[in-house]
Amino acid sequence: MAPALNHPQSVAFIDDAEHRPVNVDAATYYGGGESYTRSRTYSHSHIHGYNPKRAPLFEEDSHMRARRMSHDEKSVTGPRRFLIDVEETIRVVLEQEDTDGDLQISVTDAGPKMMALGTATSNGFKTFDIRGTYMLSNLLQELALARDHNRKRIVLDEARLTENPVDRLSRMIKNSFWHSLTRRIDGDGLEIITADPKNRTGRVQPRIYVPYGEPAMAEYYRKVARDKPHMNLDVQVLPEKNDDPQFVKSLNSKPGLLALAMNEVDDGNGGRTLKGIPFIVPGARFNELYNWDSYFISLGLLVDGQVTMAKGMVDHFIFEIKHYGKILNGSRSYYLCRTQPPFLTDMALQIYNQLDRSDVEANRQWLKRAIQAAIKEYHTIWVAEPRIDPKTGLSRYRPDGLGIPPETEATHFTHILEPYAAKHGISVLEFSDKYNQGILKEPALDEYFLHDRAVRESGHDTTYRFEKRCANLGTIDLQALLYKYEVDIGTAIREVFDDELDLEQDFPLAPFPPSVKAYADAYRESSMSRPQTSDEWFARAEWRKDMIDKYLWNESKNLYFDYDTVTGKQSLYESVTAFWALWAGCASEEQCWKLVSHSLKKFEVLGGLVSGTEESRGKISLDRPNRQWDYPYAWPPHQIMTWVGLERYGYLEESQRLAYRFLYMMTTAFVDFNGVVPEKFDAVKLSHLVDAEYGNQGIDFKMVPREGFGWMNAAYQVGLSFLTMHMRRAVAACTSPEVFFGRAANADIVSAHAPASATDPLDLAMETLNLVTSPI
């Protein structure tokens, strides 16, 4: 008689032929209890725990195993499943495969890339080999997720290890990454978001600044501080005028988080309380709400159906304009003088078009608040001094501020400060302190930091395009964005608000058209004096388009350039932001044709679009290091804006080709490097292994990627919407653009942008190991 089987308590049996959801989020997949199969038991000892057989070491007999062929016998009972002891298998995988010790399984690891797992139908007695970087890294990720859900023993579907990489990455972004990047500024979320990796003061006390005129919010945070004394939370109320440069500089020694919008909700005890509106942060060292990151993130959220989350981010921007005077670079105290590229109107209109139609009037009122805020921002920030150039009417990135930007690494400006410190015969640290305090005056250094702050406001920090001149430039990207503001505001007033919109906040309206005489006049018309009409805004847009053509379009070079308002000349740095004119719609059909037919090839490389041309960037040396917003780096904003712009003008084929290139580069990195989704890429070498400036965010994780990176996540989801099904399948198979589009079509691109020598870390590692990578 067979021995009696004593099963552990709370055992959940699964039938061998049972079909359960496989490619679902981790909470659904691992949320149940321990699983056992009903199949025959080969060893009674397996019942109370399973210790998998260790795979042979590479040096012994693993190479003697028969190679698995496509015609090998498959299971006739259904999809293959593995019975796995979570902790033990994590140990074995890392010990055998993670040869560089980074807790990731990548193509650069020198392990045998093969492991035997016991099948569930044999209760772990029979084994099956899983092979290759992709399957093993997926195994490590699945084990880490099972551990997160306190699972000791799991039945793992092979389909989760072989999942189509496009589907897997898109699923992880939608179901996991957005959630991990979600923050709230309230009692429940403060401990996570007050942590600031950029704070280099040495003081880590959490601090929150509440704007003037929000007493209920200030009292709420004081109560949080009383209820959670372990946080040691410091609550400060800002003055009514909170962006005075001297005042903002005084906060550098006591940096803190800026309060954002909140909703009033039931407290569960019959009363009312405040609750923070959730939002998405970029990730890694950027653990607060950012401006233009949020626009691109919102596009990804809309693709994934998270309209409420995107709407909440607009609510925060409305709050910032009301209380801080602008949409901030980021929601920390040291950003109070600085904004970033303006995207609010398009962001609001995109969300408005996807709101639930059950309450049309509430939607209309929400859009009204957003448009009113955008009008205030437009008049008080973008067409007001110091950002407006009255002579040309072009707007510039030109923020106020004093001293050295405090959010940079401690040594970031050492090479700039050393000559000044030597001049005064003191150390760089001592000079920095005295310069920041205003004890030492250096006008040339003031000019340098004016441009440096402007670069940070532009979002393109840093690039040789803006070196020592950014605050003087009327850039093509900013003019295109403001043209879009003007068209969007005019369209909303005409289509949604019956061609008349009253402004509820009083602020000075900038003169139109702008001129030196108009800005010399002390009188400014009050915003409360008259309603806004669409004609005025369309006239502003038409005037701006004329100025863009006059100052920024270069007919002989078939490209838009920035205009230096001080020298009175175009700055002939070739930037891919020229294609933002297509996104905004301010280019003529002829200009678009010239951009596509003559200039696109300057920026298109194997992995998509580079930020600027190599020729414009110039030679790189020890004294002139790489800047991360220059060639050969590729960033999601430039890709998305160009995809949308090309599609708008009917160049769908070009748009799809560029999207394919970028998604191919993302997918191969995801497959080869343990699911990585980085901040940026070297698009020429198709590598995320870059070390320009502060490195590449989003790549430092253990075993399983948790967040990706905000706008890179969005680029993937948005990019997939441009691809045909055929293209999506080709990307999933990691089919190179050279192969997919034909080598002849790629010949010019390859020859024009081929690196002089193989210096990519992955290439060098592969040459050393003599390994052939396989995507799946």
PDB file of C-alpha atoms in Angstrom, residues 358-533:
ATOM      1  CA  SER A 358     -21.385  61.717 -17.583  1.00  0.00           C
ATOM      2  CA  ASP A 359     -20.819  65.210 -16.135  1.00  0.00           C
ATOM      3  CA  VAL A 360     -20.129  67.571 -19.007  1.00  0.00           C
ATOM      4  CA  GLU A 361     -20.404  70.725 -16.892  1.00  0.00           C
ATOM      5  CA  ALA A 362     -17.881  69.501 -14.302  1.00  0.00           C
ATOM      6  CA  ASN A 363     -15.457  68.686 -17.115  1.00  0.00           C
ATOM      7  CA  ARG A 364     -15.989  72.117 -18.586  1.00  0.00           C
ATOM      8  CA  GLN A 365     -15.292  73.816 -15.250  1.00  0.00           C
ATOM      9  CA  TRP A 366     -12.133  71.760 -14.802  1.00  0.00           C
ATOM     10  CA  LEU A 367     -10.838  72.758 -18.232  1.00  0.00           C
ATOM     11  CA  LYS A 368     -11.750  76.370 -17.465  1.00  0.00           C
ATOM     12  CA  ARG A 369      -9.511  76.350 -14.387  1.00  0.00           C
ATOM     13  CA  ALA A 370      -6.664  74.852 -16.415  1.00  0.00           C
ATOM     14  CA  ILE A 371      -6.969  77.374 -19.261  1.00  0.00           C
ATOM     15  CA  GLN A 372      -7.229  80.291 -16.825  1.00  0.00           C
ATOM     16  CA  ALA A 373      -4.056  79.088 -15.117  1.00  0.00           C
ATOM     17  CA  ALA A 374      -2.281  78.755 -18.468  1.00  0.00           C
ATOM     18  CA  ILE A 375      -3.280  82.305 -19.436  1.00  0.00           C
ATOM     19  CA  LYS A 376      -1.857  83.619 -16.162  1.00  0.00           C
ATOM     20  CA  GLU A 377       1.359  81.656 -16.669  1.00  0.00           C
ATOM     21  CA  TYR A 378       1.623  82.903 -20.256  1.00  0.00           C
ATOM     22  CA  HIS A 379       1.229  86.582 -19.323  1.00  0.00           C
ATOM     23  CA  THR A 380       3.216  86.680 -16.078  1.00  0.00           C
ATOM     24  CA  ILE A 381       6.046  84.304 -16.998  1.00  0.00           C
ATOM     25  CA  TRP A 382       6.563  83.743 -20.715  1.00  0.00           C
ATOM     26  CA  VAL A 383       5.739  87.136 -22.258  1.00  0.00           C
ATOM     27  CA  ALA A 384       6.852  89.168 -19.244  1.00  0.00           C
ATOM     28  CA  GLU A 385      10.304  90.357 -18.324  1.00  0.00           C
ATOM     29  CA  PRO A 386      12.913  89.001 -17.848  1.00  0.00           C
ATOM     30  CA  ARG A 387      11.964  86.131 -20.193  1.00  0.00           C
ATOM     31  CA  ILE A 388      10.571  88.265 -23.001  1.00  0.00           C
ATOM     32  CA  ASP A 389      12.939  90.048 -25.355  1.00  0.00           C
ATOM     33  CA  PRO A 390      11.013  93.247 -26.163  1.00  0.00           C
ATOM     34  CA  LYS A 391      13.064  93.927 -29.272  1.00  0.00           C
ATOM     35  CA  THR A 392      12.185  90.707 -31.113  1.00  0.00           C
ATOM     36  CA  GLY A 393       9.176  89.526 -29.105  1.00  0.00           C
ATOM     37  CA  LEU A 394      10.844  86.140 -28.644  1.00  0.00           C
ATOM     38  CA  SER A 395      10.626  84.436 -25.279  1.00  0.00           C
ATOM     39  CA  ARG A 396      13.649  82.951 -23.541  1.00  0.00           C
ATOM     40  CA  TYR A 397      14.525  80.629 -20.699  1.00  0.00           C
ATOM     41  CA  ARG A 398      15.777  83.287 -18.277  1.00  0.00           C
ATOM     42  CA  PRO A 399      14.914  82.586 -14.624  1.00  0.00           C
ATOM     43  CA  ASP A 400      15.764  84.721 -11.630  1.00  0.00           C
ATOM     44  CA  GLY A 401      18.118  83.348  -9.012  1.00  0.00           C
ATOM     45  CA  LEU A 402      21.259  83.961  -7.020  1.00  0.00           C
ATOM     46  CA  GLY A 403      24.314  81.897  -6.264  1.00  0.00           C
ATOM     47  CA  ILE A 404      25.208  78.341  -7.171  1.00  0.00           C
ATOM     48  CA  PRO A 405      22.346  75.919  -8.002  1.00  0.00           C
ATOM     49  CA  PRO A 406      22.106  73.791  -4.834  1.00  0.00           C
ATOM     50  CA  GLU A 407      20.630  70.628  -6.361  1.00  0.00           C
ATOM     51  CA  THR A 408      23.783  69.700  -8.270  1.00  0.00           C
ATOM     52  CA  GLU A 409      26.477  67.318  -7.111  1.00  0.00           C
ATOM     53  CA  ALA A 410      28.974  68.955  -4.755  1.00  0.00           C
ATOM     54  CA  THR A 411      31.792  68.849  -7.324  1.00  0.00           C
ATOM     55  CA  HIS A 412      29.693  69.797 -10.372  1.00  0.00           C
ATOM     56  CA  PHE A 413      31.054  73.362 -10.636  1.00  0.00           C
ATOM     57  CA  THR A 414      34.542  72.793  -9.215  1.00  0.00           C
ATOM     58  CA  HIS A 415      36.259  73.381 -12.565  1.00  0.00           C
ATOM     59  CA  ILE A 416      34.350  76.670 -12.972  1.00  0.00           C
ATOM     60  CA  LEU A 417      35.042  77.921  -9.451  1.00  0.00           C
ATOM     61  CA  GLU A 418      38.721  76.964  -9.179  1.00  0.00           C
ATOM     62  CA  PRO A 419      40.107  79.983 -11.104  1.00  0.00           C
ATOM     63  CA  TYR A 420      38.039  82.383  -8.960  1.00  0.00           C
ATOM     64  CA  ALA A 421      39.113  80.639  -5.753  1.00  0.00           C
ATOM     65  CA  ALA A 422      42.751  80.831  -6.846  1.00  0.00           C
ATOM     66  CA  LYS A 423      42.309  84.513  -7.663  1.00  0.00           C
ATOM     67  CA  HIS A 424      41.271  85.149  -4.044  1.00  0.00           C
ATOM     68  CA  GLY A 425      43.788  82.694  -2.614  1.00  0.00           C
ATOM     69  CA  ILE A 426      41.201  80.509  -0.875  1.00  0.00           C
ATOM     70  CA  SER A 427      39.753  77.023  -1.306  1.00  0.00           C
ATOM     71  CA  VAL A 428      36.870  76.304  -3.661  1.00  0.00           C
ATOM     72  CA  LEU A 429      34.637  75.473  -0.683  1.00  0.00           C
ATOM     73  CA  GLU A 430      35.420  78.755   1.053  1.00  0.00           C
ATOM     74  CA  PHE A 431      34.967  80.725  -2.155  1.00  0.00           C
ATOM     75  CA  SER A 432      31.585  79.029  -2.774  1.00  0.00           C
ATOM     76  CA  ASP A 433      30.365  80.016   0.685  1.00  0.00           C
ATOM     77  CA  LYS A 434      31.486  83.638   0.359  1.00  0.00           C
ATOM     78  CA  TYR A 435      30.147  83.928  -3.190  1.00  0.00           C
ATOM     79  CA  ASN A 436      26.759  82.546  -2.173  1.00  0.00           C
ATOM     80  CA  GLN A 437      26.615  84.950   0.768  1.00  0.00           C
ATOM     81  CA  GLY A 438      27.371  87.879  -1.535  1.00  0.00           C
ATOM     82  CA  ILE A 439      30.632  88.686   0.249  1.00  0.00           C
ATOM     83  CA  LEU A 440      32.660  88.144  -2.908  1.00  0.00           C
ATOM     84  CA  LYS A 441      31.364  89.781  -6.097  1.00  0.00           C
ATOM     85  CA  GLU A 442      32.160  88.246  -9.475  1.00  0.00           C
ATOM     86  CA  PRO A 443      30.008  89.653 -12.329  1.00  0.00           C
ATOM     87  CA  ALA A 444      31.413  87.177 -14.863  1.00  0.00           C
ATOM     88  CA  LEU A 445      30.419  84.315 -12.575  1.00  0.00           C
ATOM     89  CA  ASP A 446      26.968  85.851 -12.129  1.00  0.00           C
ATOM     90  CA  GLU A 447      26.609  85.779 -15.915  1.00  0.00           C
ATOM     91  CA  TYR A 448      27.740  82.160 -16.029  1.00  0.00           C
ATOM     92  CA  PHE A 449      25.135  81.068 -13.460  1.00  0.00           C
ATOM     93  CA  LEU A 450      22.422  83.106 -15.200  1.00  0.00           C
ATOM     94  CA  HIS A 451      22.955  80.915 -18.251  1.00  0.00           C
ATOM     95  CA  ASP A 452      23.334  77.787 -16.139  1.00  0.00           C
ATOM     96  CA  ARG A 453      19.953  78.377 -14.462  1.00  0.00           C
ATOM     97  CA  ALA A 454      18.454  79.025 -17.893  1.00  0.00           C
ATOM     98  CA  VAL A 455      19.798  75.677 -19.126  1.00  0.00           C
ATOM     99  CA  ARG A 456      18.101  73.946 -16.183  1.00  0.00           C
ATOM    100  CA  GLU A 457      14.878  75.808 -16.889  1.00  0.00           C
ATOM    101  CA  SER A 458      15.027  74.680 -20.524  1.00  0.00           C
ATOM    102  CA  GLY A 459      14.971  71.034 -19.419  1.00  0.00           C
ATOM    103  CA  HIS A 460      18.044  70.382 -21.577  1.00  0.00           C
ATOM    104  CA  ASP A 461      20.573  70.317 -18.800  1.00  0.00           C
ATOM    105  CA  THR A 462      23.186  70.248 -20.099  1.00  0.00           C
ATOM    106  CA  THR A 463      24.284  70.754 -23.699  1.00  0.00           C
ATOM    107  CA  TYR A 464      26.926  72.665 -25.644  1.00  0.00           C
ATOM    108  CA  ARG A 465      24.015  74.140 -27.571  1.00  0.00           C
ATOM    109  CA  PHE A 466      23.326  76.367 -24.563  1.00  0.00           C
ATOM    110  CA  GLU A 467      26.793  76.719 -23.052  1.00  0.00           C
ATOM    111  CA  LYS A 468      27.242  80.262 -21.632  1.00  0.00           C
ATOM    112  CA  ARG A 469      24.413  81.731 -23.740  1.00  0.00           C
ATOM    113  CA  CYS A 470      21.110  80.009 -22.944  1.00  0.00           C
ATOM    114  CA  ALA A 471      19.487  82.999 -21.229  1.00  0.00           C
ATOM    115  CA  ASN A 472      19.995  85.060 -24.388  1.00  0.00           C
ATOM    116  CA  LEU A 473      18.461  82.544 -26.795  1.00  0.00           C
ATOM    117  CA  GLY A 474      14.997  82.623 -28.245  1.00  0.00           C
ATOM    118  CA  THR A 475      14.918  78.869 -28.788  1.00  0.00           C
ATOM    119  CA  ILE A 476      12.854  77.108 -31.418  1.00  0.00           C
ATOM    120  CA  ASP A 477      11.442  74.693 -28.852  1.00  0.00           C
ATOM    121  CA  LEU A 478      10.124  77.464 -26.583  1.00  0.00           C
ATOM    122  CA  GLN A 479       8.617  79.478 -29.444  1.00  0.00           C
ATOM    123  CA  ALA A 480       6.890  76.339 -30.761  1.00  0.00           C
ATOM    124  CA  LEU A 481       5.467  75.550 -27.328  1.00  0.00           C
ATOM    125  CA  LEU A 482       4.152  79.085 -26.862  1.00  0.00           C
ATOM    126  CA  TYR A 483       2.633  79.054 -30.342  1.00  0.00           C
ATOM    127  CA  LYS A 484       0.808  75.885 -29.276  1.00  0.00           C
ATOM    128  CA  TYR A 485      -0.309  77.637 -26.065  1.00  0.00           C
ATOM    129  CA  GLU A 486      -1.778  80.478 -28.090  1.00  0.00           C
ATOM    130  CA  VAL A 487      -3.591  78.183 -30.511  1.00  0.00           C
ATOM    131  CA  ASP A 488      -4.833  75.895 -27.734  1.00  0.00           C
ATOM    132  CA  ILE A 489      -6.142  78.758 -25.615  1.00  0.00           C
ATOM    133  CA  GLY A 490      -7.864  80.330 -28.601  1.00  0.00           C
ATOM    134  CA  THR A 491      -9.386  77.003 -29.632  1.00  0.00           C
ATOM    135  CA  ALA A 492     -10.637  76.229 -26.109  1.00  0.00           C
ATOM    136  CA  ILE A 493     -12.210  79.687 -25.760  1.00  0.00           C
ATOM    137  CA  ARG A 494     -13.938  79.342 -29.121  1.00  0.00           C
ATOM    138  CA  GLU A 495     -15.039  75.708 -28.943  1.00  0.00           C
ATOM    139  CA  VAL A 496     -15.731  75.179 -25.237  1.00  0.00           C
ATOM    140  CA  PHE A 497     -16.416  78.602 -23.689  1.00  0.00           C
ATOM    141  CA  ASP A 498     -18.610  80.219 -26.349  1.00  0.00           C
ATOM    142  CA  ASP A 499     -15.784  82.554 -27.441  1.00  0.00           C
ATOM    143  CA  GLU A 500     -15.635  84.404 -24.142  1.00  0.00           C
ATOM    144  CA  LEU A 501     -13.675  83.560 -21.004  1.00  0.00           C
ATOM    145  CA  ASP A 502     -13.564  85.674 -17.832  1.00  0.00           C
ATOM    146  CA  LEU A 503     -10.428  85.469 -15.730  1.00  0.00           C
ATOM    147  CA  GLU A 504     -10.972  84.957 -12.021  1.00  0.00           C
ATOM    148  CA  GLN A 505      -7.481  85.959 -10.846  1.00  0.00           C
ATOM    149  CA  ASP A 506      -6.179  89.473 -11.292  1.00  0.00           C
ATOM    150  CA  PHE A 507      -2.757  89.832 -12.871  1.00  0.00           C
ATOM    151  CA  PRO A 508      -1.158  92.183 -15.415  1.00  0.00           C
ATOM    152  CA  LEU A 509      -1.667  91.391 -19.085  1.00  0.00           C
ATOM    153  CA  ALA A 510       1.410  91.746 -21.265  1.00  0.00           C
ATOM    154  CA  PRO A 511       1.129  94.179 -24.200  1.00  0.00           C
ATOM    155  CA  PHE A 512       0.530  92.878 -27.687  1.00  0.00           C
ATOM    156  CA  PRO A 513       2.347  92.960 -29.959  1.00  0.00           C
ATOM    157  CA  PRO A 514       5.377  93.209 -27.700  1.00  0.00           C
ATOM    158  CA  SER A 515       7.800  96.084 -28.247  1.00  0.00           C
ATOM    159  CA  VAL A 516      10.462  97.964 -26.347  1.00  0.00           C
ATOM    160  CA  LYS A 517       8.113 100.958 -26.039  1.00  0.00           C
ATOM    161  CA  ALA A 518       5.258  98.819 -24.766  1.00  0.00           C
ATOM    162  CA  TYR A 519       7.428  97.292 -22.066  1.00  0.00           C
ATOM    163  CA  ALA A 520       8.867 100.651 -21.133  1.00  0.00           C
ATOM    164  CA  ASP A 521       5.332 101.824 -20.344  1.00  0.00           C
ATOM    165  CA  ALA A 522       4.669 101.340 -16.630  1.00  0.00           C
ATOM    166  CA  TYR A 523       0.954 100.798 -17.233  1.00  0.00           C
ATOM    167  CA  ARG A 524      -0.303  97.249 -17.563  1.00  0.00           C
ATOM    168  CA  GLU A 525      -3.894  96.365 -18.308  1.00  0.00           C
ATOM    169  CA  SER A 526      -5.572  94.362 -15.555  1.00  0.00           C
ATOM    170  CA  SER A 527      -6.716  90.845 -16.431  1.00  0.00           C
ATOM    171  CA  MET A 528     -10.037  91.561 -14.743  1.00  0.00           C
ATOM    172  CA  SER A 529     -10.827  94.450 -17.094  1.00  0.00           C
ATOM    173  CA  ARG A 530     -12.055  92.382 -20.031  1.00  0.00           C
ATOM    174  CA  PRO A 531     -12.922  88.812 -21.029  1.00  0.00           C
ATOM    175  CA  GLN A 532     -10.621  86.769 -23.251  1.00  0.00           C
ATOM    176  CA  THR A 533     -11.665  86.020 -26.829  1.00  0.00           C
TER     177      THR A 533
END
